[in-house]
XYZ file of C-alpha atoms in Angstrom:
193
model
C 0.000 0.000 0.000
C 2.993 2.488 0.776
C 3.717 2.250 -3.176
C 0.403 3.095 -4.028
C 0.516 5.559 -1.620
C 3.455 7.441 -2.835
C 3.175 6.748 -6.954
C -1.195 7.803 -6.713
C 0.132 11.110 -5.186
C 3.370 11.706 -6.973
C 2.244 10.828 -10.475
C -1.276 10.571 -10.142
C -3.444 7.233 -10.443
C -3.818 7.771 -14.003
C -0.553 7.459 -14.864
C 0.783 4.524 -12.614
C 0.142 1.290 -13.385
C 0.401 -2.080 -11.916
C 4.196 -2.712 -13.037
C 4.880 0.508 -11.794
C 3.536 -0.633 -8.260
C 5.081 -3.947 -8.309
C 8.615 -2.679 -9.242
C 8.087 0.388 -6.310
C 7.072 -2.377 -3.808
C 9.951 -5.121 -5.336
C 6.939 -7.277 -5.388
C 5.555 -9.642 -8.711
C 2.815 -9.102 -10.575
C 1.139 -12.480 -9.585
C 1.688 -10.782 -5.799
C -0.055 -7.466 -6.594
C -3.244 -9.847 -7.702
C -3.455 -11.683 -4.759
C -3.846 -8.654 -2.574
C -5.647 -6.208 -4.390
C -8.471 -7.453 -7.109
C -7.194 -4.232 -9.134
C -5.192 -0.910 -8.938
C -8.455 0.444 -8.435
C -8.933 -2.317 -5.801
C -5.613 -0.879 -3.723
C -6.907 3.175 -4.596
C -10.258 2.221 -3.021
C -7.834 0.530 0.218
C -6.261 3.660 0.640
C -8.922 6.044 0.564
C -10.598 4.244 2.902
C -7.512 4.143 5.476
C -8.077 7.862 5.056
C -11.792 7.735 5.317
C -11.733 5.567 8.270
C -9.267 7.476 10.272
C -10.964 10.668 9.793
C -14.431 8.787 11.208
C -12.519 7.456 13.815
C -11.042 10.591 15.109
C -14.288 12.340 15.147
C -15.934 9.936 16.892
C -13.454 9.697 19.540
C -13.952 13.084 20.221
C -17.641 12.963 20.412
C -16.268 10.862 23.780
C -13.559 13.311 24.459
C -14.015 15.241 28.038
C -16.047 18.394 27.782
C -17.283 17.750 24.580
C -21.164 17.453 25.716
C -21.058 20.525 27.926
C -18.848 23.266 25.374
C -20.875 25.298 23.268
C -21.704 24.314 19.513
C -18.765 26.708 18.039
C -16.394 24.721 20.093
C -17.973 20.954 19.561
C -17.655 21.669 16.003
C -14.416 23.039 16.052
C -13.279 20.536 18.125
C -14.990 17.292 16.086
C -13.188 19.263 12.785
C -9.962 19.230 14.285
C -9.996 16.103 15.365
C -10.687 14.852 11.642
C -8.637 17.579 9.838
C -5.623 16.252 11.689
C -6.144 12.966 10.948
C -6.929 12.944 7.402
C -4.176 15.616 6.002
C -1.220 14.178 8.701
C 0.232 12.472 5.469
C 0.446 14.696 2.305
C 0.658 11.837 0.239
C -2.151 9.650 2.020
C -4.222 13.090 1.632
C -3.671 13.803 -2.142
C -4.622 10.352 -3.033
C -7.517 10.327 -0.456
C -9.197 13.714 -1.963
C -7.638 14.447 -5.486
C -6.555 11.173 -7.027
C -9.768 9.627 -6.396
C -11.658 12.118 -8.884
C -13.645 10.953 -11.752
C -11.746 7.398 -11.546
C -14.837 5.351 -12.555
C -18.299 4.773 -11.971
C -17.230 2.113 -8.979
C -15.354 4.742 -7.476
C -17.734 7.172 -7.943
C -20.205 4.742 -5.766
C -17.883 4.273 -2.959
C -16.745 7.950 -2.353
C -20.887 8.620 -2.546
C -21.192 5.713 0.569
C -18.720 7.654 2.311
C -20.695 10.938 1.498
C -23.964 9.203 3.352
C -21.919 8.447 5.665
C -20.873 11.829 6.818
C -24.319 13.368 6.147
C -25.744 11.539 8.643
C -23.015 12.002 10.912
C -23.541 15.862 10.681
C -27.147 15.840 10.014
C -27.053 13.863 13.655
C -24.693 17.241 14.769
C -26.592 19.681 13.145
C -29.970 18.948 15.368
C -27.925 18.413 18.031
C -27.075 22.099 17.810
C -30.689 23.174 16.983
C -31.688 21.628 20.154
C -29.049 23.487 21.954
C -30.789 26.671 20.145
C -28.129 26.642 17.500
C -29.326 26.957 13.912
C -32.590 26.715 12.327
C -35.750 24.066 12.960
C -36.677 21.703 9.912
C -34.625 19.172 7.150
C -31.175 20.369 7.086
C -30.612 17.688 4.529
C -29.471 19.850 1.834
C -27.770 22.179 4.124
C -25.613 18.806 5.427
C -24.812 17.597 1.834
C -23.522 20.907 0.508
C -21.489 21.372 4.092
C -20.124 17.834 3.242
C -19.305 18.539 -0.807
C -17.529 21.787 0.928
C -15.065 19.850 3.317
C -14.648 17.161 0.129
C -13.748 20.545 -2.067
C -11.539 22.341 0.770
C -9.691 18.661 1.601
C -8.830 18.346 -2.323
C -7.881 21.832 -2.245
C -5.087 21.039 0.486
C -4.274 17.853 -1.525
C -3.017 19.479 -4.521
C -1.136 22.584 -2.723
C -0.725 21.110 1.147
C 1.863 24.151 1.916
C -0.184 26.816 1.240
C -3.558 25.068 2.894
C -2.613 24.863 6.284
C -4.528 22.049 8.750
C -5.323 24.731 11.377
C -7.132 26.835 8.289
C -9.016 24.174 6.969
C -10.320 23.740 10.709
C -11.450 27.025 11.189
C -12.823 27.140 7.432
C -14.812 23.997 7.949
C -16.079 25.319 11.681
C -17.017 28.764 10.021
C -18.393 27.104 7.086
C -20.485 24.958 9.295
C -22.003 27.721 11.205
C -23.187 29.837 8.682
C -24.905 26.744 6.746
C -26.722 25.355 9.978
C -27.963 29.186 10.947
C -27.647 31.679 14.207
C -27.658 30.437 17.343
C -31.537 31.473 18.789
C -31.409 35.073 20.297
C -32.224 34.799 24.003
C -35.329 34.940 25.632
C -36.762 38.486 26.810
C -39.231 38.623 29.899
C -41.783 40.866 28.874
């Protein structure tokens, strides 16, 4: 996988092929097919080592202390960190996971729209949350969700391609900004007549 890794990201899944991995890993052909169905097979393997680690990371913050009791700026600054770090700590792992993924095939396609679901109910879970908490507006934030999740996909291949100049701790406050504009104003208190 550390082949794919670093041929997906430095010349691009398009242009790397099989050989190319099997002479990178000093493995044989017959080897690569016994692991991985396809090179699409291993891109789908590492995007999901991506994928998963990001999910993983948020939801061990969801069970981090203080995370029930901080207000909803924080929780979703905090549940975006936690995944930001995660996902761009390799440059390599990240280019693959968000650029080299693009427009691959219809398969592809499929998978990176599971992961999509995924994540919409994941925020669409967060995104009540807040409204509970008086945070955002009442009713089916379903579309709101799915554009907020298209916009981390677009800011995460955005780091991909130029990781220097997109800094982690931007695309954390981007995403946290991002969020709470999309879900709404927190509810203005309550006057006593």
């Amino acid at each position: 996988m550390a082949a794919g890794r670093t041929l997906f990201a430095v010349y691009g899944y398009a242009r790397t092929s099989v050989e190319d991995l099997c002479a990178a890993a000093h493995v044989q052909l017959r080897d690569f097919y016994r692991e991985f169905e396809s090179r699409e097979a291993l891109l789908v393997d590492l995007y999901d080592e991506v994928a998963i680690g990001g999910m993983r990371a948020a939801e061990v913050e969801l069970s981090a202390e203080g995370i029930e009791t901080c207000s909803t700026e924080e929780r979703i600054r905090r549940l975006f960190d936690a995944y930001v770090r995660v996902v761009t700590r390799d440059p390599q792992a990240a280019r693959v996971a968000f650029v080299e993924v693009l427009g691959v095939s219809r398969a592809m396609d499929d998978h990176l729209t599971m992961w999509r679901t995924v994540w919409v109910e994941f925020l669409t879970r967060e995104a009540e949350r807040a409204a509970q908490r008086g945070h955002g507006l009442d009713g089916d934030l379903t579309v709101v969700v799915k554009v907020l999740t298209r916009s981390v996909d677009e800011l995460l291949a955005h780091h991909g391609r130029r990781p220097r100049q997109v800094p982690s701790d931007w695309l954390t406050s981007e995403l946290t900004r991002m969020s709470l504009a999309m879900i709404g104003p927190s509810a203005p208190p309550e006057t006593s007549a």
